[in-house]
């Protein structure tokens, strides 16, 4: 039943008709519980509140698969606007972005041009930018672009997904760059030809990647709501005397708030992934696909306004 539910919501995440309806009706249907509004101005009070609670943030202007160069330029301007807003308010926040939102499916040259603009703006304020990972068909392109840009922009991170077979080798190839990596399980529907088909194998690989990256001495963001993964990381860093400034836990806005607060209270760095924007629909559906508990969470959001 869980597999059926996951496939159902992943299928819905790609439905263009429902996406258009979602933009029309805004962040209703519980999405406002996990999305920080439609603009950076709406998201900023949430960022400041989270900072006040001892939590760091990364903001993501939602949107992917742009259809024109003009739309890609608009998304680039929005990323730069987010960076400027973070700096103006002195917020403890990074920025996350998807390369498809900057025109990856249109032209690699366009993406590189847009990334240079964003990264130059971020460098002015010493703000880290993380390139989010998308589906497996774009993984190689994303990592190639990351490798090209990382030498020039130290404050650049990216994401490795443990459900992909290739991820262990990707860590080896990234290691010489001293990468800042967010390690996640992965949230896209993938073929068994490229991804582990069982949750147990995905979890085991995530633990392997966490251990490998930390023991290699690279900064590691452990992005998981899974208590087993969190406890594994705690034990690993304790046994290997890894200082707290070499890693952080990351969780989604609106998910496991008590755990976030407890980890921060224990002295761990916790970063909250806060998406905002009109294109929230695909993101929301993927979150529902990840965990059945998220469906109940969303339903509570609808009827508790």
CSV table of N, CA and C in Angstrom, one decimal, residues 138-212:
chain,number,residue,atom,x,y,z
A,138,UNK,N,19.3,14.0,-14.9
A,138,UNK,CA,20.0,15.3,-14.9
A,138,UNK,C,21.2,15.3,-13.9
A,139,UNK,N,21.4,14.1,-13.2
A,139,UNK,CA,22.4,14.0,-12.2
A,139,UNK,C,23.8,14.3,-12.7
A,140,UNK,N,24.2,13.7,-13.8
A,140,UNK,CA,25.5,13.8,-14.4
A,140,UNK,C,25.8,15.3,-14.8
A,141,UNK,N,24.8,15.9,-15.5
A,141,UNK,CA,25.0,17.3,-15.9
A,141,UNK,C,25.1,18.2,-14.7
A,142,UNK,N,24.4,18.0,-13.6
A,142,UNK,CA,24.4,18.8,-12.4
A,142,UNK,C,25.8,18.7,-11.8
A,143,UNK,N,26.3,17.5,-11.6
A,143,UNK,CA,27.6,17.3,-11.0
A,143,UNK,C,28.7,17.9,-11.8
A,144,UNK,N,28.6,17.8,-13.1
A,144,UNK,CA,29.6,18.4,-14.0
A,144,UNK,C,29.7,19.9,-13.9
A,145,UNK,N,28.5,20.5,-13.8
A,145,UNK,CA,28.5,22.0,-13.6
A,145,UNK,C,29.0,22.3,-12.2
A,146,UNK,N,28.6,21.6,-11.2
A,146,UNK,CA,29.2,21.8,-9.9
A,146,UNK,C,30.7,21.8,-9.9
A,147,UNK,N,31.3,20.8,-10.5
A,147,UNK,CA,32.7,20.6,-10.5
A,147,UNK,C,33.4,21.8,-11.3
A,148,UNK,N,32.7,22.3,-12.3
A,148,UNK,CA,33.3,23.4,-13.1
A,148,UNK,C,33.3,24.7,-12.3
A,149,UNK,N,32.2,24.9,-11.5
A,149,UNK,CA,32.1,26.2,-10.7
A,149,UNK,C,32.8,26.2,-9.4
A,150,UNK,N,32.9,25.0,-8.8
A,150,UNK,CA,33.4,24.9,-7.4
A,150,UNK,C,34.8,25.5,-7.2
A,151,UNK,N,35.7,25.4,-8.2
A,151,UNK,CA,37.0,25.9,-8.0
A,151,UNK,C,37.0,27.4,-7.9
A,152,UNK,N,36.1,28.1,-8.6
A,152,UNK,CA,36.0,29.5,-8.5
A,152,UNK,C,35.2,30.1,-7.4
A,153,UNK,N,34.2,29.2,-6.9
A,153,UNK,CA,33.3,29.7,-5.9
A,153,UNK,C,33.3,28.7,-4.7
A,154,UNK,N,34.1,29.0,-3.7
A,154,UNK,CA,34.2,28.0,-2.6
A,154,UNK,C,32.9,27.8,-1.8
A,155,UNK,N,32.0,28.8,-1.8
A,155,UNK,CA,30.8,28.7,-1.0
A,155,UNK,C,29.7,28.1,-1.9
A,156,UNK,N,30.0,26.9,-2.5
A,156,UNK,CA,29.1,26.3,-3.4
A,156,UNK,C,28.9,24.8,-3.0
A,157,UNK,N,27.7,24.4,-2.8
A,157,UNK,CA,27.4,23.0,-2.4
A,157,UNK,C,26.5,22.3,-3.4
A,158,UNK,N,26.4,21.0,-3.3
A,158,UNK,CA,25.4,20.3,-4.1
A,158,UNK,C,24.9,19.1,-3.3
A,159,UNK,N,24.1,18.3,-3.9
A,159,UNK,CA,23.4,17.2,-3.3
A,159,UNK,C,23.7,15.9,-3.9
A,160,UNK,N,23.9,14.8,-3.0
A,160,UNK,CA,24.0,13.5,-3.5
A,160,UNK,C,22.9,12.6,-2.9
A,161,UNK,N,22.3,11.8,-3.7
A,161,UNK,CA,21.1,11.0,-3.3
A,161,UNK,C,21.5,9.6,-3.1
A,162,UNK,N,21.1,9.0,-2.0
A,162,UNK,CA,21.6,7.7,-1.6
A,162,UNK,C,20.8,6.6,-2.4
A,163,UNK,N,19.7,6.9,-3.0
A,163,UNK,CA,19.0,5.8,-3.7
A,163,UNK,C,19.6,5.5,-5.1
A,164,UNK,N,20.5,6.3,-5.6
A,164,UNK,CA,21.2,6.1,-6.8
A,164,UNK,C,22.4,5.2,-6.7
A,165,UNK,N,22.6,4.2,-7.5
A,165,UNK,CA,23.7,3.3,-7.5
A,165,UNK,C,25.0,4.1,-7.6
A,166,UNK,N,25.0,5.1,-8.4
A,166,UNK,CA,26.2,5.8,-8.8
A,166,UNK,C,26.8,6.7,-7.7
A,167,UNK,N,26.1,6.9,-6.6
A,167,UNK,CA,26.4,8.0,-5.6
A,167,UNK,C,27.8,7.7,-4.9
A,168,UNK,N,28.1,6.4,-4.7
A,168,UNK,CA,29.4,6.2,-4.0
A,168,UNK,C,30.5,6.6,-4.9
A,169,UNK,N,30.4,6.3,-6.2
A,169,UNK,CA,31.5,6.8,-7.1
A,169,UNK,C,31.5,8.3,-7.2
A,170,UNK,N,30.3,8.9,-7.2
A,170,UNK,CA,30.2,10.4,-7.3
A,170,UNK,C,31.0,11.0,-6.1
A,171,UNK,N,30.9,10.4,-4.9
A,171,UNK,CA,31.6,10.9,-3.8
A,171,UNK,C,33.1,10.9,-4.0
A,172,UNK,N,33.6,9.8,-4.5
A,172,UNK,CA,35.0,9.6,-4.8
A,172,UNK,C,35.5,10.7,-5.8
A,173,UNK,N,34.7,11.0,-6.8
A,173,UNK,CA,35.1,12.0,-7.8
A,173,UNK,C,35.0,13.4,-7.3
A,174,UNK,N,34.1,13.6,-6.4
A,174,UNK,CA,33.9,15.0,-5.8
A,174,UNK,C,34.9,15.3,-4.7
A,175,UNK,N,35.5,14.2,-4.1
A,175,UNK,CA,36.3,14.4,-2.9
A,175,UNK,C,37.5,15.4,-3.1
A,176,UNK,N,38.2,15.3,-4.2
A,176,UNK,CA,39.3,16.3,-4.4
A,176,UNK,C,38.9,17.7,-4.3
A,177,UNK,N,37.6,18.0,-4.5
A,177,UNK,CA,37.1,19.4,-4.5
A,177,UNK,C,36.8,19.9,-3.1
A,178,UNK,N,37.0,19.1,-2.1
A,178,UNK,CA,36.6,19.4,-0.7
A,178,UNK,C,35.1,19.9,-0.7
A,179,UNK,N,34.2,19.1,-1.2
A,179,UNK,CA,32.9,19.5,-1.4
A,179,UNK,C,32.1,19.7,-0.1
A,180,UNK,N,31.1,20.7,-0.2
A,180,UNK,CA,30.1,20.8,0.8
A,180,UNK,C,28.9,20.1,0.2
A,181,UNK,N,28.5,18.9,0.8
A,181,UNK,CA,27.5,18.1,0.3
A,181,UNK,C,26.3,17.9,1.2
A,182,UNK,N,25.1,18.0,0.7
A,182,UNK,CA,23.9,17.6,1.4
A,182,UNK,C,23.6,16.2,0.9
A,183,UNK,N,23.5,15.3,1.9
A,183,UNK,CA,23.3,13.9,1.6
A,183,UNK,C,21.8,13.5,1.9
A,184,UNK,N,21.1,13.0,0.9
A,184,UNK,CA,19.7,12.7,1.1
A,184,UNK,C,19.3,11.4,0.5
A,185,UNK,N,18.1,10.9,0.8
A,185,UNK,CA,17.7,9.6,0.2
A,185,UNK,C,17.3,9.8,-1.2
A,186,UNK,N,16.6,10.8,-1.5
A,186,UNK,CA,16.1,11.0,-2.9
A,186,UNK,C,14.6,11.0,-3.0
A,187,UNK,N,14.0,11.8,-3.8
A,187,UNK,CA,12.5,12.0,-3.8
A,187,UNK,C,11.8,11.8,-5.1
A,188,UNK,N,12.6,11.3,-6.1
A,188,UNK,CA,12.0,11.2,-7.5
A,188,UNK,C,11.7,9.7,-7.8
A,189,UNK,N,10.8,9.5,-8.7
A,189,UNK,CA,10.5,8.1,-9.1
A,189,UNK,C,11.5,7.7,-10.1
A,190,UNK,N,12.3,6.6,-9.7
A,190,UNK,CA,13.4,6.2,-10.6
A,190,UNK,C,13.3,4.7,-10.9
A,191,UNK,N,13.9,4.3,-12.0
A,191,UNK,CA,13.9,3.0,-12.4
A,191,UNK,C,14.9,2.1,-11.6
A,192,UNK,N,14.5,0.9,-11.4
A,192,UNK,CA,15.4,-0.1,-10.7
A,192,UNK,C,16.8,-0.2,-11.4
A,193,UNK,N,16.9,0.3,-12.7
A,193,UNK,CA,18.1,0.2,-13.4
A,193,UNK,C,19.2,1.2,-12.8
A,194,UNK,N,18.7,2.3,-12.2
A,194,UNK,CA,19.6,3.3,-11.7
A,194,UNK,C,19.5,3.5,-10.2
A,195,UNK,N,18.5,3.0,-9.5
A,195,UNK,CA,18.2,3.2,-8.1
A,195,UNK,C,17.9,2.0,-7.3
A,196,UNK,N,18.3,2.0,-6.1
A,196,UNK,CA,18.0,0.9,-5.2
A,196,UNK,C,16.5,0.7,-5.1
A,197,UNK,N,15.9,-0.5,-5.2
A,197,UNK,CA,14.5,-0.6,-5.2
A,197,UNK,C,13.9,-0.7,-3.8
A,198,UNK,N,14.7,-1.0,-2.8
A,198,UNK,CA,14.2,-1.2,-1.4
A,198,UNK,C,14.7,-0.1,-0.5
A,199,UNK,N,13.8,0.3,0.4
A,199,UNK,CA,14.1,1.3,1.4
A,199,UNK,C,15.3,0.9,2.3
A,200,UNK,N,15.4,-0.3,2.6
A,200,UNK,CA,16.5,-0.7,3.5
A,200,UNK,C,17.9,-0.5,2.8
A,201,UNK,N,17.9,-0.7,1.5
A,201,UNK,CA,19.2,-0.5,0.8
A,201,UNK,C,19.5,1.0,0.6
A,202,UNK,N,18.5,1.8,0.5
A,202,UNK,CA,18.6,3.2,0.4
A,202,UNK,C,19.2,3.7,1.7
A,203,UNK,N,18.6,3.3,2.8
A,203,UNK,CA,19.0,3.7,4.1
A,203,UNK,C,20.5,3.3,4.4
A,204,UNK,N,20.8,2.1,4.1
A,204,UNK,CA,22.1,1.6,4.3
A,204,UNK,C,23.2,2.4,3.5
A,205,UNK,N,22.8,2.7,2.3
A,205,UNK,CA,23.7,3.5,1.4
A,205,UNK,C,23.9,4.9,2.0
A,206,UNK,N,22.8,5.5,2.5
A,206,UNK,CA,22.9,6.8,3.1
A,206,UNK,C,23.9,6.8,4.2
A,207,UNK,N,23.8,5.8,5.1
A,207,UNK,CA,24.7,5.7,6.2
A,207,UNK,C,26.1,5.6,5.7
A,208,UNK,N,26.3,4.8,4.7
A,208,UNK,CA,27.7,4.6,4.1
A,208,UNK,C,28.2,5.9,3.5
A,209,UNK,N,27.4,6.7,2.8
A,209,UNK,CA,27.8,8.0,2.3
A,209,UNK,C,28.1,9.0,3.4
A,210,UNK,N,27.3,9.0,4.4
A,210,UNK,CA,27.5,9.9,5.5
A,210,UNK,C,28.9,9.6,6.1
A,211,UNK,N,29.1,8.4,6.4
A,211,UNK,CA,30.4,8.0,7.0
A,211,UNK,C,31.6,8.3,6.1
A,212,UNK,N,31.4,8.0,4.9
A,212,UNK,CA,32.5,8.2,3.9
A,212,UNK,C,32.9,9.7,3.8
